[in-house]
């Protein structure tokens, strides 16, 4: 059974992620212990709310280097929602730019859509070769709730990432996979059986 740490840096949504990963077959610990985060088979970086607040929590814990070192050592990391967004170089909210972890190229900006936030169930467009979405019906829907999204897609693909996109008026990054680093803008832990299948896929890579 894979040992997975859900990083507790003061963001919400920890327990639902813990329960979903446990149901998917992981031995899950929710902790702020950086040694445990460094040593786990898989590390999940959750996140809800504002980019700047999540980065402040990560910085206060001193977790940024641990996440970066795992990625450099090809040890699996999964970012979820704002936990995905902080993996990018920066986030811009209300005209304020906050530095991210810089593990993926590009930035996080407000969705260019008539209805913001983007809230509810949506399909995604998955690239060939995706490990996260292996065996998942392409008509499946995932649960989104966000006002900001990462991009551009071209910068990620140029950097060797597999990019799954979603359309909400315009196209945005719904998920990204590069080496041992995986990230999802939607909430797999709130996406029912389809989200559970995605988490099992991630666990199978550990």
JSON list of C-alpha atoms in Angstrom, two decimals:
[
{"chain": "A", "resi": 1, "resn": "UNK", "atom": "CA", "xyz": [0.00, 0.00, 0.00]},
{"chain": "A", "resi": 2, "resn": "UNK", "atom": "CA", "xyz": [1.46, 3.36, -1.07]},
{"chain": "A", "resi": 3, "resn": "UNK", "atom": "CA", "xyz": [2.24, 5.83, 1.72]},
{"chain": "A", "resi": 4, "resn": "UNK", "atom": "CA", "xyz": [0.79, 9.23, 0.82]},
{"chain": "A", "resi": 5, "resn": "UNK", "atom": "CA", "xyz": [1.11, 12.50, 2.71]},
{"chain": "A", "resi": 6, "resn": "UNK", "atom": "CA", "xyz": [-1.47, 15.25, 2.26]},
{"chain": "A", "resi": 7, "resn": "UNK", "atom": "CA", "xyz": [0.47, 18.39, 3.13]},
{"chain": "A", "resi": 8, "resn": "UNK", "atom": "CA", "xyz": [-1.16, 20.45, 5.88]},
{"chain": "A", "resi": 9, "resn": "UNK", "atom": "CA", "xyz": [0.06, 24.02, 5.44]},
{"chain": "A", "resi": 10, "resn": "UNK", "atom": "CA", "xyz": [-3.13, 25.67, 6.70]},
{"chain": "A", "resi": 11, "resn": "UNK", "atom": "CA", "xyz": [-5.30, 25.30, 3.59]},
{"chain": "A", "resi": 12, "resn": "UNK", "atom": "CA", "xyz": [-8.73, 23.73, 3.73]},
{"chain": "A", "resi": 13, "resn": "UNK", "atom": "CA", "xyz": [-10.13, 20.62, 2.06]},
{"chain": "A", "resi": 14, "resn": "UNK", "atom": "CA", "xyz": [-7.68, 18.26, 3.74]},
{"chain": "A", "resi": 15, "resn": "UNK", "atom": "CA", "xyz": [-10.08, 15.67, 5.10]},
{"chain": "A", "resi": 16, "resn": "UNK", "atom": "CA", "xyz": [-12.01, 15.13, 1.88]},
{"chain": "A", "resi": 17, "resn": "UNK", "atom": "CA", "xyz": [-8.71, 14.56, 0.07]},
{"chain": "A", "resi": 18, "resn": "UNK", "atom": "CA", "xyz": [-7.61, 12.18, 2.84]},
{"chain": "A", "resi": 19, "resn": "UNK", "atom": "CA", "xyz": [-10.83, 10.15, 2.64]},
{"chain": "A", "resi": 20, "resn": "UNK", "atom": "CA", "xyz": [-10.79, 9.96, -1.16]},
{"chain": "A", "resi": 21, "resn": "UNK", "atom": "CA", "xyz": [-7.16, 8.78, -1.26]},
{"chain": "A", "resi": 22, "resn": "UNK", "atom": "CA", "xyz": [-7.83, 6.19, 1.44]},
{"chain": "A", "resi": 23, "resn": "UNK", "atom": "CA", "xyz": [-10.81, 4.86, -0.53]},
{"chain": "A", "resi": 24, "resn": "UNK", "atom": "CA", "xyz": [-8.56, 4.69, -3.60]},
{"chain": "A", "resi": 25, "resn": "UNK", "atom": "CA", "xyz": [-6.20, 2.41, -1.69]},
{"chain": "A", "resi": 26, "resn": "UNK", "atom": "CA", "xyz": [-3.54, 4.63, -0.13]},
{"chain": "A", "resi": 27, "resn": "UNK", "atom": "CA", "xyz": [-2.14, 4.70, 3.39]},
{"chain": "A", "resi": 28, "resn": "UNK", "atom": "CA", "xyz": [-2.79, 8.40, 4.00]},
{"chain": "A", "resi": 29, "resn": "UNK", "atom": "CA", "xyz": [-1.41, 10.84, 6.56]},
{"chain": "A", "resi": 30, "resn": "UNK", "atom": "CA", "xyz": [-2.41, 14.50, 6.83]},
{"chain": "A", "resi": 31, "resn": "UNK", "atom": "CA", "xyz": [0.53, 16.33, 8.35]},
{"chain": "A", "resi": 32, "resn": "UNK", "atom": "CA", "xyz": [2.70, 19.44, 8.37]},
{"chain": "A", "resi": 33, "resn": "UNK", "atom": "CA", "xyz": [5.78, 17.30, 9.10]},
{"chain": "A", "resi": 34, "resn": "UNK", "atom": "CA", "xyz": [8.25, 18.06, 6.31]},
{"chain": "A", "resi": 35, "resn": "UNK", "atom": "CA", "xyz": [10.29, 14.91, 6.93]},
{"chain": "A", "resi": 36, "resn": "UNK", "atom": "CA", "xyz": [7.14, 12.84, 6.39]},
{"chain": "A", "resi": 37, "resn": "UNK", "atom": "CA", "xyz": [6.35, 14.87, 3.26]},
{"chain": "A", "resi": 38, "resn": "UNK", "atom": "CA", "xyz": [9.85, 14.28, 1.92]},
{"chain": "A", "resi": 39, "resn": "UNK", "atom": "CA", "xyz": [9.83, 10.56, 2.66]},
{"chain": "A", "resi": 40, "resn": "UNK", "atom": "CA", "xyz": [6.35, 9.55, 1.51]},
{"chain": "A", "resi": 41, "resn": "UNK", "atom": "CA", "xyz": [5.79, 7.53, -1.64]},
{"chain": "A", "resi": 42, "resn": "UNK", "atom": "CA", "xyz": [3.51, 10.31, -2.86]},
{"chain": "A", "resi": 43, "resn": "UNK", "atom": "CA", "xyz": [2.90, 13.90, -1.76]},
{"chain": "A", "resi": 44, "resn": "UNK", "atom": "CA", "xyz": [-0.41, 15.68, -2.32]},
{"chain": "A", "resi": 45, "resn": "UNK", "atom": "CA", "xyz": [-0.44, 19.48, -2.23]},
{"chain": "A", "resi": 46, "resn": "UNK", "atom": "CA", "xyz": [-4.07, 20.57, -1.73]},
{"chain": "A", "resi": 47, "resn": "UNK", "atom": "CA", "xyz": [-5.36, 24.11, -1.81]},
{"chain": "A", "resi": 48, "resn": "UNK", "atom": "CA", "xyz": [-8.53, 26.19, -1.74]},
{"chain": "A", "resi": 49, "resn": "UNK", "atom": "CA", "xyz": [-9.09, 29.93, -1.70]},
{"chain": "A", "resi": 50, "resn": "UNK", "atom": "CA", "xyz": [-6.56, 32.54, -2.76]},
{"chain": "A", "resi": 51, "resn": "UNK", "atom": "CA", "xyz": [-3.19, 31.89, -4.42]},
{"chain": "A", "resi": 52, "resn": "UNK", "atom": "CA", "xyz": [-1.41, 34.42, -2.18]},
{"chain": "A", "resi": 53, "resn": "UNK", "atom": "CA", "xyz": [-2.82, 32.91, 1.02]},
{"chain": "A", "resi": 54, "resn": "UNK", "atom": "CA", "xyz": [-1.81, 29.39, -0.03]},
{"chain": "A", "resi": 55, "resn": "UNK", "atom": "CA", "xyz": [1.71, 30.53, -0.92]},
{"chain": "A", "resi": 56, "resn": "UNK", "atom": "CA", "xyz": [1.96, 32.32, 2.44]},
{"chain": "A", "resi": 57, "resn": "UNK", "atom": "CA", "xyz": [1.06, 29.06, 4.20]},
{"chain": "A", "resi": 58, "resn": "UNK", "atom": "CA", "xyz": [3.60, 27.07, 2.17]},
{"chain": "A", "resi": 59, "resn": "UNK", "atom": "CA", "xyz": [6.30, 29.67, 2.82]},
{"chain": "A", "resi": 60, "resn": "UNK", "atom": "CA", "xyz": [5.53, 29.83, 6.54]},
{"chain": "A", "resi": 61, "resn": "UNK", "atom": "CA", "xyz": [5.88, 26.06, 6.79]},
{"chain": "A", "resi": 62, "resn": "UNK", "atom": "CA", "xyz": [9.04, 26.07, 4.68]},
{"chain": "A", "resi": 63, "resn": "UNK", "atom": "CA", "xyz": [7.50, 23.47, 2.38]},
{"chain": "A", "resi": 64, "resn": "UNK", "atom": "CA", "xyz": [8.55, 24.96, -0.96]},
{"chain": "A", "resi": 65, "resn": "UNK", "atom": "CA", "xyz": [12.04, 23.40, -1.02]},
{"chain": "A", "resi": 66, "resn": "UNK", "atom": "CA", "xyz": [10.66, 20.00, 0.01]},
{"chain": "A", "resi": 67, "resn": "UNK", "atom": "CA", "xyz": [8.18, 20.02, -2.87]},
{"chain": "A", "resi": 68, "resn": "UNK", "atom": "CA", "xyz": [10.88, 21.20, -5.29]},
{"chain": "A", "resi": 69, "resn": "UNK", "atom": "CA", "xyz": [13.36, 18.58, -4.10]},
{"chain": "A", "resi": 70, "resn": "UNK", "atom": "CA", "xyz": [10.81, 15.80, -4.58]},
{"chain": "A", "resi": 71, "resn": "UNK", "atom": "CA", "xyz": [10.19, 16.94, -8.15]},
{"chain": "A", "resi": 72, "resn": "UNK", "atom": "CA", "xyz": [13.93, 17.22, -8.86]},
{"chain": "A", "resi": 73, "resn": "UNK", "atom": "CA", "xyz": [14.39, 13.68, -7.54]},
{"chain": "A", "resi": 74, "resn": "UNK", "atom": "CA", "xyz": [11.50, 12.35, -9.70]},
{"chain": "A", "resi": 75, "resn": "UNK", "atom": "CA", "xyz": [9.40, 11.55, -6.61]},
{"chain": "A", "resi": 76, "resn": "UNK", "atom": "CA", "xyz": [5.64, 11.88, -7.20]},
{"chain": "A", "resi": 77, "resn": "UNK", "atom": "CA", "xyz": [3.77, 15.07, -6.30]},
{"chain": "A", "resi": 78, "resn": "UNK", "atom": "CA", "xyz": [0.09, 15.78, -7.03]},
{"chain": "A", "resi": 79, "resn": "UNK", "atom": "CA", "xyz": [-1.26, 19.33, -6.80]},
{"chain": "A", "resi": 80, "resn": "UNK", "atom": "CA", "xyz": [-5.02, 19.84, -6.50]},
{"chain": "A", "resi": 81, "resn": "UNK", "atom": "CA", "xyz": [-6.94, 23.08, -7.27]},
{"chain": "A", "resi": 82, "resn": "UNK", "atom": "CA", "xyz": [-4.92, 25.97, -5.78]},
{"chain": "A", "resi": 83, "resn": "UNK", "atom": "CA", "xyz": [-2.35, 23.31, -4.89]},
{"chain": "A", "resi": 84, "resn": "UNK", "atom": "CA", "xyz": [-1.92, 22.99, -8.66]},
{"chain": "A", "resi": 85, "resn": "UNK", "atom": "CA", "xyz": [-1.82, 26.74, -9.21]},
{"chain": "A", "resi": 86, "resn": "UNK", "atom": "CA", "xyz": [1.03, 27.36, -6.74]},
{"chain": "A", "resi": 87, "resn": "UNK", "atom": "CA", "xyz": [3.23, 25.01, -8.78]},
{"chain": "A", "resi": 88, "resn": "UNK", "atom": "CA", "xyz": [3.41, 27.71, -11.46]},
{"chain": "A", "resi": 89, "resn": "UNK", "atom": "CA", "xyz": [5.72, 30.72, -11.59]},
{"chain": "A", "resi": 90, "resn": "UNK", "atom": "CA", "xyz": [3.22, 33.31, -10.36]},
{"chain": "A", "resi": 91, "resn": "UNK", "atom": "CA", "xyz": [-0.39, 34.05, -9.60]},
{"chain": "A", "resi": 92, "resn": "UNK", "atom": "CA", "xyz": [-2.13, 37.37, -10.28]},
{"chain": "A", "resi": 93, "resn": "UNK", "atom": "CA", "xyz": [-5.19, 38.25, -8.23]},
{"chain": "A", "resi": 94, "resn": "UNK", "atom": "CA", "xyz": [-6.82, 41.69, -8.12]},
{"chain": "A", "resi": 95, "resn": "UNK", "atom": "CA", "xyz": [-3.75, 43.25, -9.74]},
{"chain": "A", "resi": 96, "resn": "UNK", "atom": "CA", "xyz": [-1.35, 41.75, -7.20]},
{"chain": "A", "resi": 97, "resn": "UNK", "atom": "CA", "xyz": [1.28, 39.30, -8.45]},
{"chain": "A", "resi": 98, "resn": "UNK", "atom": "CA", "xyz": [2.49, 36.60, -6.04]},
{"chain": "A", "resi": 99, "resn": "UNK", "atom": "CA", "xyz": [5.48, 34.40, -6.76]},
{"chain": "A", "resi": 100, "resn": "UNK", "atom": "CA", "xyz": [4.71, 30.68, -7.01]},
{"chain": "A", "resi": 101, "resn": "UNK", "atom": "CA", "xyz": [6.96, 27.64, -6.68]},
{"chain": "A", "resi": 102, "resn": "UNK", "atom": "CA", "xyz": [8.08, 27.84, -10.31]},
{"chain": "A", "resi": 103, "resn": "UNK", "atom": "CA", "xyz": [7.95, 24.10, -10.94]},
{"chain": "A", "resi": 104, "resn": "UNK", "atom": "CA", "xyz": [5.77, 24.56, -14.03]},
{"chain": "A", "resi": 105, "resn": "UNK", "atom": "CA", "xyz": [6.13, 27.38, -16.58]},
{"chain": "A", "resi": 106, "resn": "UNK", "atom": "CA", "xyz": [3.52, 30.11, -16.83]},
{"chain": "A", "resi": 107, "resn": "UNK", "atom": "CA", "xyz": [1.19, 31.91, -14.49]},
{"chain": "A", "resi": 108, "resn": "UNK", "atom": "CA", "xyz": [-2.28, 31.87, -13.00]},
{"chain": "A", "resi": 109, "resn": "UNK", "atom": "CA", "xyz": [-4.73, 34.58, -14.02]},
{"chain": "A", "resi": 110, "resn": "UNK", "atom": "CA", "xyz": [-8.46, 35.25, -13.85]},
{"chain": "A", "resi": 111, "resn": "UNK", "atom": "CA", "xyz": [-10.62, 33.19, -16.17]},
{"chain": "A", "resi": 112, "resn": "UNK", "atom": "CA", "xyz": [-11.69, 35.06, -19.29]},
{"chain": "A", "resi": 113, "resn": "UNK", "atom": "CA", "xyz": [-15.32, 33.97, -19.10]},
{"chain": "A", "resi": 114, "resn": "UNK", "atom": "CA", "xyz": [-18.74, 35.52, -18.78]},
{"chain": "A", "resi": 115, "resn": "UNK", "atom": "CA", "xyz": [-19.53, 33.46, -15.67]},
{"chain": "A", "resi": 116, "resn": "UNK", "atom": "CA", "xyz": [-16.91, 33.44, -12.95]},
{"chain": "A", "resi": 117, "resn": "UNK", "atom": "CA", "xyz": [-16.36, 31.40, -10.87]},
{"chain": "A", "resi": 118, "resn": "UNK", "atom": "CA", "xyz": [-16.48, 28.33, -13.07]},
{"chain": "A", "resi": 119, "resn": "UNK", "atom": "CA", "xyz": [-18.43, 26.02, -10.80]},
{"chain": "A", "resi": 120, "resn": "UNK", "atom": "CA", "xyz": [-19.82, 22.58, -11.50]},
{"chain": "A", "resi": 121, "resn": "UNK", "atom": "CA", "xyz": [-19.22, 19.56, -13.68]},
{"chain": "A", "resi": 122, "resn": "UNK", "atom": "CA", "xyz": [-17.36, 19.67, -16.98]},
{"chain": "A", "resi": 123, "resn": "UNK", "atom": "CA", "xyz": [-15.70, 17.36, -19.47]},
{"chain": "A", "resi": 124, "resn": "UNK", "atom": "CA", "xyz": [-12.01, 17.65, -20.31]},
{"chain": "A", "resi": 125, "resn": "UNK", "atom": "CA", "xyz": [-9.89, 17.11, -23.41]},
{"chain": "A", "resi": 126, "resn": "UNK", "atom": "CA", "xyz": [-7.15, 14.59, -22.57]},
{"chain": "A", "resi": 127, "resn": "UNK", "atom": "CA", "xyz": [-3.93, 14.20, -24.59]},
{"chain": "A", "resi": 128, "resn": "UNK", "atom": "CA", "xyz": [-2.72, 10.83, -25.78]},
{"chain": "A", "resi": 129, "resn": "UNK", "atom": "CA", "xyz": [-0.42, 9.12, -23.32]},
{"chain": "A", "resi": 130, "resn": "UNK", "atom": "CA", "xyz": [-1.89, 10.57, -20.13]},
{"chain": "A", "resi": 131, "resn": "UNK", "atom": "CA", "xyz": [-1.27, 8.40, -17.06]},
{"chain": "A", "resi": 132, "resn": "UNK", "atom": "CA", "xyz": [-3.74, 10.31, -14.88]},
{"chain": "A", "resi": 133, "resn": "UNK", "atom": "CA", "xyz": [-6.67, 9.73, -17.22]},
{"chain": "A", "resi": 134, "resn": "UNK", "atom": "CA", "xyz": [-5.77, 6.21, -18.40]},
{"chain": "A", "resi": 135, "resn": "UNK", "atom": "CA", "xyz": [-8.90, 4.12, -18.94]},
{"chain": "A", "resi": 136, "resn": "UNK", "atom": "CA", "xyz": [-11.27, 6.97, -18.02]},
{"chain": "A", "resi": 137, "resn": "UNK", "atom": "CA", "xyz": [-14.19, 7.50, -20.41]},
{"chain": "A", "resi": 138, "resn": "UNK", "atom": "CA", "xyz": [-13.55, 10.72, -22.40]},
{"chain": "A", "resi": 139, "resn": "UNK", "atom": "CA", "xyz": [-17.15, 11.82, -21.80]},
{"chain": "A", "resi": 140, "resn": "UNK", "atom": "CA", "xyz": [-16.60, 11.75, -18.01]},
{"chain": "A", "resi": 141, "resn": "UNK", "atom": "CA", "xyz": [-17.12, 14.95, -16.05]},
{"chain": "A", "resi": 142, "resn": "UNK", "atom": "CA", "xyz": [-15.05, 16.41, -13.23]},
{"chain": "A", "resi": 143, "resn": "UNK", "atom": "CA", "xyz": [-16.03, 18.90, -10.53]},
{"chain": "A", "resi": 144, "resn": "UNK", "atom": "CA", "xyz": [-14.57, 22.41, -10.84]},
{"chain": "A", "resi": 145, "resn": "UNK", "atom": "CA", "xyz": [-14.86, 25.46, -8.60]},
{"chain": "A", "resi": 146, "resn": "UNK", "atom": "CA", "xyz": [-12.41, 28.25, -9.44]},
{"chain": "A", "resi": 147, "resn": "UNK", "atom": "CA", "xyz": [-12.06, 31.79, -10.73]},
{"chain": "A", "resi": 148, "resn": "UNK", "atom": "CA", "xyz": [-8.43, 31.54, -11.86]},
{"chain": "A", "resi": 149, "resn": "UNK", "atom": "CA", "xyz": [-6.56, 29.14, -14.11]},
{"chain": "A", "resi": 150, "resn": "UNK", "atom": "CA", "xyz": [-3.02, 28.40, -15.26]},
{"chain": "A", "resi": 151, "resn": "UNK", "atom": "CA", "xyz": [-1.54, 28.94, -18.68]},
{"chain": "A", "resi": 152, "resn": "UNK", "atom": "CA", "xyz": [-0.61, 29.30, -21.38]},
{"chain": "A", "resi": 153, "resn": "UNK", "atom": "CA", "xyz": [-1.08, 25.76, -22.71]},
{"chain": "A", "resi": 154, "resn": "UNK", "atom": "CA", "xyz": [1.67, 26.30, -25.29]},
{"chain": "A", "resi": 155, "resn": "UNK", "atom": "CA", "xyz": [4.26, 27.09, -22.62]},
{"chain": "A", "resi": 156, "resn": "UNK", "atom": "CA", "xyz": [3.50, 23.84, -20.82]},
{"chain": "A", "resi": 157, "resn": "UNK", "atom": "CA", "xyz": [3.57, 21.67, -23.92]},
{"chain": "A", "resi": 158, "resn": "UNK", "atom": "CA", "xyz": [6.82, 23.31, -25.04]},
{"chain": "A", "resi": 159, "resn": "UNK", "atom": "CA", "xyz": [8.26, 22.35, -21.64]},
{"chain": "A", "resi": 160, "resn": "UNK", "atom": "CA", "xyz": [7.35, 18.71, -22.23]},
{"chain": "A", "resi": 161, "resn": "UNK", "atom": "CA", "xyz": [4.16, 18.54, -20.19]},
{"chain": "A", "resi": 162, "resn": "UNK", "atom": "CA", "xyz": [1.05, 16.61, -21.15]},
{"chain": "A", "resi": 163, "resn": "UNK", "atom": "CA", "xyz": [-1.77, 19.13, -20.82]},
{"chain": "A", "resi": 164, "resn": "UNK", "atom": "CA", "xyz": [-5.44, 18.31, -20.34]},
{"chain": "A", "resi": 165, "resn": "UNK", "atom": "CA", "xyz": [-7.71, 21.24, -21.16]},
{"chain": "A", "resi": 166, "resn": "UNK", "atom": "CA", "xyz": [-11.25, 22.31, -20.34]},
{"chain": "A", "resi": 167, "resn": "UNK", "atom": "CA", "xyz": [-13.53, 24.82, -22.03]},
{"chain": "A", "resi": 168, "resn": "UNK", "atom": "CA", "xyz": [-15.47, 27.47, -20.12]},
{"chain": "A", "resi": 169, "resn": "UNK", "atom": "CA", "xyz": [-16.02, 30.14, -22.77]},
{"chain": "A", "resi": 170, "resn": "UNK", "atom": "CA", "xyz": [-12.27, 29.92, -23.41]},
{"chain": "A", "resi": 171, "resn": "UNK", "atom": "CA", "xyz": [-9.82, 27.05, -22.99]},
{"chain": "A", "resi": 172, "resn": "UNK", "atom": "CA", "xyz": [-7.79, 26.66, -19.79]},
{"chain": "A", "resi": 173, "resn": "UNK", "atom": "CA", "xyz": [-5.45, 24.11, -18.22]},
{"chain": "A", "resi": 174, "resn": "UNK", "atom": "CA", "xyz": [-7.46, 21.46, -16.38]},
{"chain": "A", "resi": 175, "resn": "UNK", "atom": "CA", "xyz": [-4.52, 19.17, -15.59]},
{"chain": "A", "resi": 176, "resn": "UNK", "atom": "CA", "xyz": [-0.82, 18.84, -16.31]},
{"chain": "A", "resi": 177, "resn": "UNK", "atom": "CA", "xyz": [1.64, 15.94, -16.15]},
{"chain": "A", "resi": 178, "resn": "UNK", "atom": "CA", "xyz": [5.40, 16.27, -16.43]},
{"chain": "A", "resi": 179, "resn": "UNK", "atom": "CA", "xyz": [7.67, 13.56, -15.08]},
{"chain": "A", "resi": 180, "resn": "UNK", "atom": "CA", "xyz": [6.77, 12.84, -11.47]},
{"chain": "A", "resi": 181, "resn": "UNK", "atom": "CA", "xyz": [4.71, 16.05, -11.17]},
{"chain": "A", "resi": 182, "resn": "UNK", "atom": "CA", "xyz": [0.95, 15.86, -11.70]},
{"chain": "A", "resi": 183, "resn": "UNK", "atom": "CA", "xyz": [-1.65, 18.55, -11.15]},
{"chain": "A", "resi": 184, "resn": "UNK", "atom": "CA", "xyz": [-5.40, 18.97, -11.47]},
{"chain": "A", "resi": 185, "resn": "UNK", "atom": "CA", "xyz": [-7.42, 22.19, -11.40]},
{"chain": "A", "resi": 186, "resn": "UNK", "atom": "CA", "xyz": [-10.62, 20.25, -10.66]},
{"chain": "A", "resi": 187, "resn": "UNK", "atom": "CA", "xyz": [-11.28, 18.36, -7.42]},
{"chain": "A", "resi": 188, "resn": "UNK", "atom": "CA", "xyz": [-10.85, 14.61, -7.97]},
{"chain": "A", "resi": 189, "resn": "UNK", "atom": "CA", "xyz": [-11.93, 14.02, -4.36]},
{"chain": "A", "resi": 190, "resn": "UNK", "atom": "CA", "xyz": [-15.29, 15.64, -5.21]},
{"chain": "A", "resi": 191, "resn": "UNK", "atom": "CA", "xyz": [-15.66, 14.05, -8.66]},
{"chain": "A", "resi": 192, "resn": "UNK", "atom": "CA", "xyz": [-17.30, 10.78, -7.64]},
{"chain": "A", "resi": 193, "resn": "UNK", "atom": "CA", "xyz": [-16.30, 7.51, -9.28]},
{"chain": "A", "resi": 194, "resn": "UNK", "atom": "CA", "xyz": [-14.41, 9.29, -12.06]},
{"chain": "A", "resi": 195, "resn": "UNK", "atom": "CA", "xyz": [-12.28, 11.21, -9.58]},
{"chain": "A", "resi": 196, "resn": "UNK", "atom": "CA", "xyz": [-11.63, 8.00, -7.67]},
{"chain": "A", "resi": 197, "resn": "UNK", "atom": "CA", "xyz": [-10.42, 6.35, -10.89]},
{"chain": "A", "resi": 198, "resn": "UNK", "atom": "CA", "xyz": [-8.03, 9.24, -11.47]},
{"chain": "A", "resi": 199, "resn": "UNK", "atom": "CA", "xyz": [-6.65, 8.96, -7.94]},
{"chain": "A", "resi": 200, "resn": "UNK", "atom": "CA", "xyz": [-6.16, 5.22, -8.41]},
{"chain": "A", "resi": 201, "resn": "UNK", "atom": "CA", "xyz": [-4.28, 5.97, -11.62]},
{"chain": "A", "resi": 202, "resn": "UNK", "atom": "CA", "xyz": [-2.01, 8.36, -9.74]},
{"chain": "A", "resi": 203, "resn": "UNK", "atom": "CA", "xyz": [-1.43, 5.86, -6.94]},
{"chain": "A", "resi": 204, "resn": "UNK", "atom": "CA", "xyz": [-0.47, 3.24, -9.52]},
{"chain": "A", "resi": 205, "resn": "UNK", "atom": "CA", "xyz": [2.47, 5.45, -10.55]},
{"chain": "A", "resi": 206, "resn": "UNK", "atom": "CA", "xyz": [3.95, 5.59, -7.04]}
]
